């Protein structure tokens, strides 16, 4: 199991890419269905901005802490658990809760889609390819995620348009949220069993639990590679 590489894990990498797409559908779908979303929940533009802001703040915190967390948790549990909890948030949203609870759901998604998901996802992805195959592994992941985003976006938008013409916009939104929630949960369960079988067991016996978070950050900040990547991302 420890010697499995890119060729043996291509299907698993594509499943992880599906997970990487599915976990973000719920936090971001409000942008693509803005008018329908506002009408469905009876909120205004300022409140919509608040939802995005709280998600963004938690995402920033999540990116800062995510790597530290990824070195201390079971990757398969973190990835699959994040998807399942994200999906369950959709069912709470369907109840059309009071706005503070609505904000709380987006705060939760800021944690489950970034802090407990993204860095564990990247660490698992790296483990699914050998050292000489990392480029191919990441390329397959990004390519699959991009294609799935493009195709699913077209299909779901077309389906939403067709459904709303027959049953109304409100019922269409209910079906859309329900679909995204169920999909996240199903993908979460599927990716758990896939990683259980294909992920090296050594990754679930982390040796970094006693390492200092502050020392880890300082170590990363002293690396020229870190600043090189930061400058590239900023300039882009």
GROMACS .gro file of N, CA and C in nm, residues 41-172:
model
  396
   41UNK      N    1  -3.482   3.363   0.069
   41UNK     CA    2  -3.459   3.377   0.212
   41UNK      C    3  -3.510   3.509   0.268
   42UNK      N    4  -3.559   3.597   0.180
   42UNK     CA    5  -3.612   3.724   0.227
   42UNK      C    6  -3.508   3.812   0.291
   43UNK      N    7  -3.389   3.818   0.233
   43UNK     CA    8  -3.281   3.901   0.286
   43UNK      C    9  -3.248   4.010   0.185
   44UNK      N   10  -3.166   4.108   0.227
   44UNK     CA   11  -3.130   4.217   0.138
   44UNK      C   12  -2.984   4.208   0.097
   45UNK      N   13  -2.941   4.305   0.017
   45UNK     CA   14  -2.804   4.303  -0.036
   45UNK      C   15  -2.700   4.314   0.075
   46UNK      N   16  -2.728   4.396   0.175
   46UNK     CA   17  -2.634   4.411   0.286
   46UNK      C   18  -2.616   4.279   0.360
   47UNK      N   19  -2.725   4.208   0.382
   47UNK     CA   20  -2.717   4.079   0.450
   47UNK      C   21  -2.643   3.976   0.364
   48UNK      N   22  -2.662   3.982   0.235
   48UNK     CA   23  -2.586   3.893   0.145
   48UNK      C   24  -2.437   3.921   0.157
   49UNK      N   25  -2.403   4.050   0.166
   49UNK     CA   26  -2.263   4.086   0.184
   49UNK      C   27  -2.207   4.036   0.315
   50UNK      N   28  -2.291   4.038   0.418
   50UNK     CA   29  -2.249   3.989   0.549
   50UNK      C   30  -2.217   3.840   0.544
   51UNK      N   31  -2.297   3.765   0.470
   51UNK     CA   32  -2.271   3.620   0.458
   51UNK      C   33  -2.135   3.596   0.393
   52UNK      N   34  -2.107   3.672   0.288
   52UNK     CA   35  -1.977   3.657   0.222
   52UNK      C   36  -1.862   3.699   0.311
   53UNK      N   37  -1.884   3.804   0.390
   53UNK     CA   38  -1.778   3.855   0.477
   53UNK      C   39  -1.743   3.757   0.587
   54UNK      N   40  -1.845   3.700   0.652
   54UNK     CA   41  -1.818   3.606   0.761
   54UNK      C   42  -1.750   3.481   0.708
   55UNK      N   43  -1.790   3.438   0.588
   55UNK     CA   44  -1.724   3.323   0.527
   55UNK      C   45  -1.579   3.355   0.497
   56UNK      N   46  -1.555   3.475   0.445
   56UNK     CA   47  -1.419   3.515   0.411
   56UNK      C   48  -1.328   3.524   0.532
   57UNK      N   49  -1.380   3.580   0.641
   57UNK     CA   50  -1.300   3.593   0.763
   57UNK      C   51  -1.261   3.455   0.816
   58UNK      N   52  -1.358   3.365   0.822
   58UNK     CA   53  -1.329   3.229   0.871
   58UNK      C   54  -1.236   3.155   0.775
   59UNK      N   55  -1.246   3.184   0.645
   59UNK     CA   56  -1.157   3.121   0.548
   59UNK      C   57  -1.013   3.165   0.571
   60UNK      N   58  -0.993   3.294   0.600
   60UNK     CA   59  -0.858   3.344   0.628
   60UNK      C   60  -0.798   3.272   0.748
   61UNK      N   61  -0.876   3.263   0.854
   61UNK     CA   62  -0.831   3.192   0.974
   61UNK      C   63  -0.802   3.046   0.941
   62UNK      N   64  -0.890   2.988   0.858
   62UNK     CA   65  -0.874   2.848   0.820
   62UNK      C   66  -0.746   2.821   0.743
   63UNK      N   67  -0.712   2.911   0.653
   63UNK     CA   68  -0.588   2.893   0.577
   63UNK      C   69  -0.466   2.903   0.668
   64UNK      N   70  -0.475   2.989   0.770
   64UNK     CA   71  -0.363   3.005   0.862
   64UNK      C   72  -0.342   2.880   0.948
   65UNK      N   73  -0.452   2.820   0.991
   65UNK     CA   74  -0.444   2.706   1.084
   65UNK      C   75  -0.453   2.570   1.016
   66UNK      N   76  -0.496   2.570   0.888
   66UNK     CA   77  -0.524   2.443   0.821
   66UNK      C   78  -0.408   2.348   0.811
   67UNK      N   79  -0.290   2.401   0.781
   67UNK     CA   80  -0.172   2.314   0.769
   67UNK      C   81  -0.134   2.251   0.901
   68UNK      N   82  -0.143   2.329   1.006
   68UNK     CA   83  -0.113   2.279   1.141
   68UNK      C   84  -0.211   2.168   1.179
   69UNK      N   85  -0.338   2.187   1.143
   69UNK     CA   86  -0.441   2.087   1.173
   69UNK      C   87  -0.419   1.961   1.090
   70UNK      N   88  -0.382   1.979   0.964
   70UNK     CA   89  -0.364   1.864   0.874
   70UNK      C   90  -0.256   1.768   0.924
   71UNK      N   91  -0.160   1.821   1.000
   71UNK     CA   92  -0.052   1.737   1.053
   71UNK      C   93  -0.091   1.665   1.181
   72UNK      N   94  -0.214   1.689   1.229
   72UNK     CA   95  -0.253   1.635   1.358
   72UNK      C   96  -0.383   1.554   1.356
   73UNK      N   97  -0.442   1.539   1.241
   73UNK     CA   98  -0.570   1.468   1.233
   73UNK      C   99  -0.562   1.356   1.130
   74UNK      N  100  -0.660   1.268   1.136
   74UNK     CA  101  -0.674   1.166   1.033
   74UNK      C  102  -0.724   1.234   0.906
   75UNK      N  103  -0.649   1.223   0.799
   75UNK     CA  104  -0.684   1.294   0.675
   75UNK      C  105  -0.818   1.248   0.620
   76UNK      N  106  -0.841   1.119   0.622
   76UNK     CA  107  -0.967   1.069   0.564
   76UNK      C  108  -1.088   1.116   0.644
   77UNK      N  109  -1.071   1.127   0.778
   77UNK     CA  110  -1.180   1.175   0.861
   77UNK      C  111  -1.202   1.326   0.842
   78UNK      N  112  -1.092   1.399   0.829
   78UNK     CA  113  -1.103   1.544   0.811
   78UNK      C  114  -1.171   1.577   0.679
   79UNK      N  115  -1.129   1.511   0.572
   79UNK     CA  116  -1.184   1.540   0.439
   79UNK      C  117  -1.330   1.498   0.430
   80UNK      N  118  -1.358   1.374   0.466
   80UNK     CA  119  -1.495   1.324   0.456
   80UNK      C  120  -1.586   1.392   0.556
   81UNK      N  121  -1.537   1.415   0.678
   81UNK     CA  122  -1.618   1.482   0.780
   81UNK      C  123  -1.654   1.624   0.739
   82UNK      N  124  -1.560   1.693   0.676
   82UNK     CA  125  -1.586   1.830   0.630
   82UNK      C  126  -1.699   1.832   0.528
   83UNK      N  127  -1.697   1.737   0.436
   83UNK     CA  128  -1.802   1.729   0.334
   83UNK      C  129  -1.938   1.698   0.397
   84UNK      N  130  -1.940   1.603   0.488
   84UNK     CA  131  -2.066   1.564   0.551
   84UNK      C  132  -2.125   1.680   0.631
   85UNK      N  133  -2.043   1.747   0.710
   85UNK     CA  134  -2.092   1.859   0.790
   85UNK      C  135  -2.137   1.974   0.701
   86UNK      N  136  -2.062   1.998   0.593
   86UNK     CA  137  -2.104   2.102   0.498
   86UNK      C  138  -2.241   2.068   0.439
   87UNK      N  139  -2.261   1.942   0.403
   87UNK     CA  140  -2.389   1.899   0.349
   87UNK      C  141  -2.502   1.912   0.449
   88UNK      N  142  -2.474   1.880   0.575
   88UNK     CA  143  -2.577   1.891   0.679
   88UNK      C  144  -2.618   2.037   0.700
   89UNK      N  145  -2.523   2.128   0.677
   89UNK     CA  146  -2.556   2.270   0.689
   89UNK      C  147  -2.665   2.311   0.591
   90UNK      N  148  -2.670   2.244   0.475
   90UNK     CA  149  -2.772   2.275   0.376
   90UNK      C  150  -2.911   2.244   0.429
   91UNK      N  151  -2.924   2.138   0.506
   91UNK     CA  152  -3.056   2.099   0.560
   91UNK      C  153  -3.104   2.201   0.663
   92UNK      N  154  -3.011   2.259   0.738
   92UNK     CA  155  -3.048   2.366   0.831
   92UNK      C  156  -3.092   2.489   0.752
   93UNK      N  157  -3.023   2.515   0.642
   93UNK     CA  158  -3.055   2.630   0.557
   93UNK      C  159  -3.196   2.617   0.498
   94UNK      N  160  -3.235   2.495   0.469
   94UNK     CA  161  -3.369   2.472   0.413
   94UNK      C  162  -3.481   2.511   0.508
   95UNK      N  163  -3.451   2.518   0.637
   95UNK     CA  164  -3.551   2.558   0.736
   95UNK      C  165  -3.573   2.709   0.737
   96UNK      N  166  -3.496   2.780   0.653
   96UNK     CA  167  -3.502   2.926   0.647
   96UNK      C  168  -3.491   2.986   0.787
   97UNK      N  169  -3.377   2.960   0.853
   97UNK     CA  170  -3.360   3.005   0.992
   97UNK      C  171  -3.347   3.157   1.002
   98UNK      N  172  -3.350   3.208   1.124
   98UNK     CA  173  -3.329   3.350   1.148
   98UNK      C  174  -3.191   3.389   1.095
   99UNK      N  175  -3.175   3.515   1.060
   99UNK     CA  176  -3.051   3.557   0.994
   99UNK      C  177  -2.924   3.527   1.075
  100UNK      N  178  -2.922   3.547   1.208
  100UNK     CA  179  -2.800   3.512   1.283
  100UNK      C  180  -2.760   3.365   1.265
  101UNK      N  181  -2.857   3.276   1.257
  101UNK     CA  182  -2.826   3.134   1.234
  101UNK      C  183  -2.776   3.115   1.090
  102UNK      N  184  -2.834   3.189   0.999
  102UNK     CA  185  -2.790   3.189   0.859
  102UNK      C  186  -2.641   3.227   0.851
  103UNK      N  187  -2.605   3.331   0.925
  103UNK     CA  188  -2.465   3.374   0.931
  103UNK      C  189  -2.378   3.264   0.992
  104UNK      N  190  -2.431   3.199   1.096
  104UNK     CA  191  -2.358   3.091   1.161
  104UNK      C  192  -2.328   2.976   1.067
  105UNK      N  193  -2.421   2.947   0.976
  105UNK     CA  194  -2.399   2.840   0.878
  105UNK      C  195  -2.282   2.875   0.786
  106UNK      N  196  -2.276   3.000   0.743
  106UNK     CA  197  -2.165   3.040   0.656
  106UNK      C  198  -2.033   3.043   0.732
  107UNK      N  199  -2.038   3.077   0.861
  107UNK     CA  200  -1.918   3.070   0.944
  107UNK      C  201  -1.871   2.924   0.954
  108UNK      N  202  -1.967   2.833   0.973
  108UNK     CA  203  -1.935   2.691   0.979
  108UNK      C  204  -1.873   2.646   0.847
  109UNK      N  205  -1.930   2.689   0.735
  109UNK     CA  206  -1.875   2.652   0.605
  109UNK      C  207  -1.735   2.709   0.584
  110UNK      N  208  -1.708   2.825   0.646
  110UNK     CA  209  -1.574   2.881   0.638
  110UNK      C  210  -1.471   2.790   0.704
  111UNK      N  211  -1.517   2.716   0.805
  111UNK     CA  212  -1.430   2.619   0.874
  111UNK      C  213  -1.422   2.489   0.795
  112UNK      N  214  -1.538   2.434   0.757
  112UNK     CA  215  -1.541   2.301   0.697
  112UNK      C  216  -1.490   2.297   0.554
  113UNK      N  217  -1.492   2.409   0.483
  113UNK     CA  218  -1.443   2.407   0.345
  113UNK      C  219  -1.297   2.450   0.334
  114UNK      N  220  -1.243   2.506   0.442
  114UNK     CA  221  -1.104   2.553   0.439
  114UNK      C  222  -1.020   2.488   0.550
  115UNK      N  223  -1.048   2.524   0.674
  115UNK     CA  224  -0.964   2.482   0.785
  115UNK      C  225  -0.950   2.331   0.797
  116UNK      N  226  -1.061   2.261   0.791
  116UNK     CA  227  -1.057   2.115   0.810
  116UNK      C  228  -1.059   2.038   0.678
  117UNK      N  229  -1.062   2.110   0.566
  117UNK     CA  230  -1.070   2.041   0.438
  117UNK      C  231  -0.951   2.065   0.346
  118UNK      N  232  -0.922   2.190   0.314
  118UNK     CA  233  -0.830   2.217   0.204
  118UNK      C  234  -0.689   2.163   0.228
  119UNK      N  235  -0.630   2.194   0.343
  119UNK     CA  236  -0.495   2.146   0.369
  119UNK      C  237  -0.487   1.994   0.384
  120UNK      N  238  -0.581   1.931   0.456
  120UNK     CA  239  -0.582   1.784   0.456
  120UNK      C  240  -0.599   1.727   0.315
  121UNK      N  241  -0.679   1.795   0.233
  121UNK     CA  242  -0.699   1.750   0.095
  121UNK      C  243  -0.568   1.755   0.018
  122UNK      N  244  -0.493   1.865   0.032
  122UNK     CA  245  -0.364   1.879  -0.038
  122UNK      C  246  -0.263   1.776   0.012
  123UNK      N  247  -0.264   1.750   0.142
  123UNK     CA  248  -0.170   1.653   0.198
  123UNK      C  249  -0.203   1.512   0.149
  124UNK      N  250  -0.332   1.480   0.144
  124UNK     CA  251  -0.374   1.348   0.093
  124UNK      C  252  -0.340   1.335  -0.054
  125UNK      N  253  -0.363   1.442  -0.129
  125UNK     CA  254  -0.333   1.439  -0.272
  125UNK      C  255  -0.186   1.413  -0.296
  126UNK      N  256  -0.102   1.475  -0.217
  126UNK     CA  257   0.042   1.454  -0.231
  126UNK      C  258   0.080   1.310  -0.202
  127UNK      N  259   0.012   1.249  -0.105
  127UNK     CA  260   0.044   1.112  -0.066
  127UNK      C  261  -0.001   1.009  -0.169
  128UNK      N  262  -0.090   1.049  -0.260
  128UNK     CA  263  -0.143   0.956  -0.360
  128UNK      C  264  -0.053   0.942  -0.481
  129UNK      N  265   0.053   1.021  -0.486
  129UNK     CA  266   0.150   1.011  -0.594
  129UNK      C  267   0.290   1.004  -0.535
  130UNK      N  268   0.379   0.934  -0.603
  130UNK     CA  269   0.517   0.926  -0.557
  130UNK      C  270   0.586   1.060  -0.579
  131UNK      N  271   0.706   1.075  -0.522
  131UNK     CA  272   0.777   1.203  -0.530
  131UNK      C  273   0.800   1.248  -0.674
  132UNK      N  274   0.825   1.152  -0.762
  132UNK     CA  275   0.852   1.185  -0.902
  132UNK      C  276   0.725   1.207  -0.984
  133UNK      N  277   0.607   1.193  -0.920
  133UNK     CA  278   0.480   1.202  -0.991
  133UNK      C  279   0.390   1.316  -0.941
  134UNK      N  280   0.445   1.401  -0.854
  134UNK     CA  281   0.363   1.504  -0.792
  134UNK      C  282   0.297   1.596  -0.894
  135UNK      N  283   0.372   1.634  -0.997
  135UNK     CA  284   0.316   1.722  -1.099
  135UNK      C  285   0.195   1.663  -1.167
  136UNK      N  286   0.205   1.535  -1.203
  136UNK     CA  287   0.093   1.467  -1.269
  136UNK      C  288  -0.028   1.455  -1.176
  137UNK      N  289   0.000   1.429  -1.048
  137UNK     CA  290  -0.110   1.417  -0.952
  137UNK      C  291  -0.187   1.547  -0.936
  138UNK      N  292  -0.116   1.658  -0.919
  138UNK     CA  293  -0.182   1.787  -0.903
  138UNK      C  294  -0.250   1.830  -1.032
  139UNK      N  295  -0.187   1.799  -1.146
  139UNK     CA  296  -0.246   1.835  -1.276
  139UNK      C  297  -0.379   1.763  -1.296
  140UNK      N  298  -0.382   1.634  -1.264
  140UNK     CA  299  -0.506   1.557  -1.279
  140UNK      C  300  -0.613   1.610  -1.185
  141UNK      N  301  -0.574   1.645  -1.063
  141UNK     CA  302  -0.667   1.700  -0.966
  141UNK      C  303  -0.729   1.829  -1.016
  142UNK      N  304  -0.647   1.924  -1.058
  142UNK     CA  305  -0.697   2.054  -1.102
  142UNK      C  306  -0.776   2.044  -1.232
  143UNK      N  307  -0.728   1.959  -1.324
  143UNK     CA  308  -0.799   1.943  -1.451
  143UNK      C  309  -0.937   1.883  -1.427
  144UNK      N  310  -0.944   1.780  -1.345
  144UNK     CA  311  -1.072   1.715  -1.317
  144UNK      C  312  -1.166   1.810  -1.246
  145UNK      N  313  -1.115   1.883  -1.150
  145UNK     CA  314  -1.198   1.978  -1.075
  145UNK      C  315  -1.251   2.087  -1.167
  146UNK      N  316  -1.168   2.135  -1.257
  146UNK     CA  317  -1.211   2.239  -1.350
  146UNK      C  318  -1.317   2.190  -1.446
  147UNK      N  319  -1.297   2.071  -1.501
  147UNK     CA  320  -1.394   2.014  -1.596
  147UNK      C  321  -1.527   1.988  -1.526
  148UNK      N  322  -1.521   1.931  -1.405
  148UNK     CA  323  -1.644   1.902  -1.331
  148UNK      C  324  -1.719   2.031  -1.295
  149UNK      N  325  -1.644   2.135  -1.257
  149UNK     CA  326  -1.707   2.263  -1.227
  149UNK      C  327  -1.779   2.319  -1.348
  150UNK      N  328  -1.712   2.313  -1.462
  150UNK     CA  329  -1.769   2.368  -1.585
  150UNK      C  330  -1.894   2.292  -1.629
  151UNK      N  331  -1.882   2.159  -1.636
  151UNK     CA  332  -1.993   2.077  -1.684
  151UNK      C  333  -2.111   2.077  -1.587
  152UNK      N  334  -2.081   2.062  -1.458
  152UNK     CA  335  -2.191   2.058  -1.360
  152UNK      C  336  -2.260   2.194  -1.353
  153UNK      N  337  -2.183   2.302  -1.369
  153UNK     CA  338  -2.243   2.435  -1.366
  153UNK      C  339  -2.344   2.453  -1.478
  154UNK      N  340  -2.309   2.406  -1.598
  154UNK     CA  341  -2.400   2.417  -1.711
  154UNK      C  342  -2.525   2.331  -1.690
  155UNK      N  343  -2.504   2.207  -1.647
  155UNK     CA  344  -2.615   2.114  -1.630
  155UNK      C  345  -2.710   2.160  -1.519
  156UNK      N  346  -2.653   2.199  -1.405
  156UNK     CA  347  -2.736   2.239  -1.291
  156UNK      C  348  -2.812   2.368  -1.322
  157UNK      N  349  -2.746   2.463  -1.388
  157UNK     CA  350  -2.814   2.588  -1.423
  157UNK      C  351  -2.931   2.561  -1.519
  158UNK      N  352  -2.906   2.474  -1.618
  158UNK     CA  353  -3.012   2.440  -1.713
  158UNK      C  354  -3.127   2.369  -1.642
  159UNK      N  355  -3.094   2.277  -1.551
  159UNK     CA  356  -3.197   2.204  -1.477
  159UNK      C  357  -3.276   2.298  -1.387
  160UNK      N  358  -3.206   2.390  -1.321
  160UNK     CA  359  -3.272   2.486  -1.233
  160UNK      C  360  -3.370   2.573  -1.312
  161UNK      N  361  -3.326   2.620  -1.429
  161UNK     CA  362  -3.411   2.703  -1.514
  161UNK      C  363  -3.536   2.627  -1.557
  162UNK      N  364  -3.516   2.501  -1.598
  162UNK     CA  365  -3.629   2.420  -1.644
  162UNK      C  366  -3.727   2.391  -1.530
  163UNK      N  367  -3.673   2.360  -1.412
  163UNK     CA  368  -3.758   2.326  -1.297
  163UNK      C  369  -3.838   2.447  -1.250
  164UNK      N  370  -3.772   2.564  -1.244
  164UNK     CA  371  -3.842   2.683  -1.195
  164UNK      C  372  -3.957   2.724  -1.286
  165UNK      N  373  -3.946   2.693  -1.415
  165UNK     CA  374  -4.055   2.725  -1.507
  165UNK      C  375  -4.179   2.641  -1.479
  166UNK      N  376  -4.157   2.522  -1.422
  166UNK     CA  377  -4.269   2.431  -1.397
  166UNK      C  378  -4.323   2.441  -1.254
  167UNK      N  379  -4.234   2.452  -1.158
  167UNK     CA  380  -4.279   2.448  -1.018
  167UNK      C  381  -4.255   2.578  -0.943
  168UNK      N  382  -4.193   2.676  -1.006
  168UNK     CA  383  -4.169   2.804  -0.940
  168UNK      C  384  -4.028   2.816  -0.886
  169UNK      N  385  -3.985   2.940  -0.868
  169UNK     CA  386  -3.848   2.967  -0.825
  169UNK      C  387  -3.819   2.915  -0.685
  170UNK      N  388  -3.916   2.929  -0.594
  170UNK     CA  389  -3.894   2.886  -0.456
  170UNK      C  390  -3.870   2.735  -0.448
  171UNK      N  391  -3.952   2.659  -0.517
  171UNK     CA  392  -3.933   2.513  -0.518
  171UNK      C  393  -3.804   2.475  -0.588
  172UNK      N  394  -3.768   2.553  -0.689
  172UNK     CA  395  -3.641   2.529  -0.757
  172UNK      C  396  -3.523   2.549  -0.664
   0.00000   0.00000   0.00000
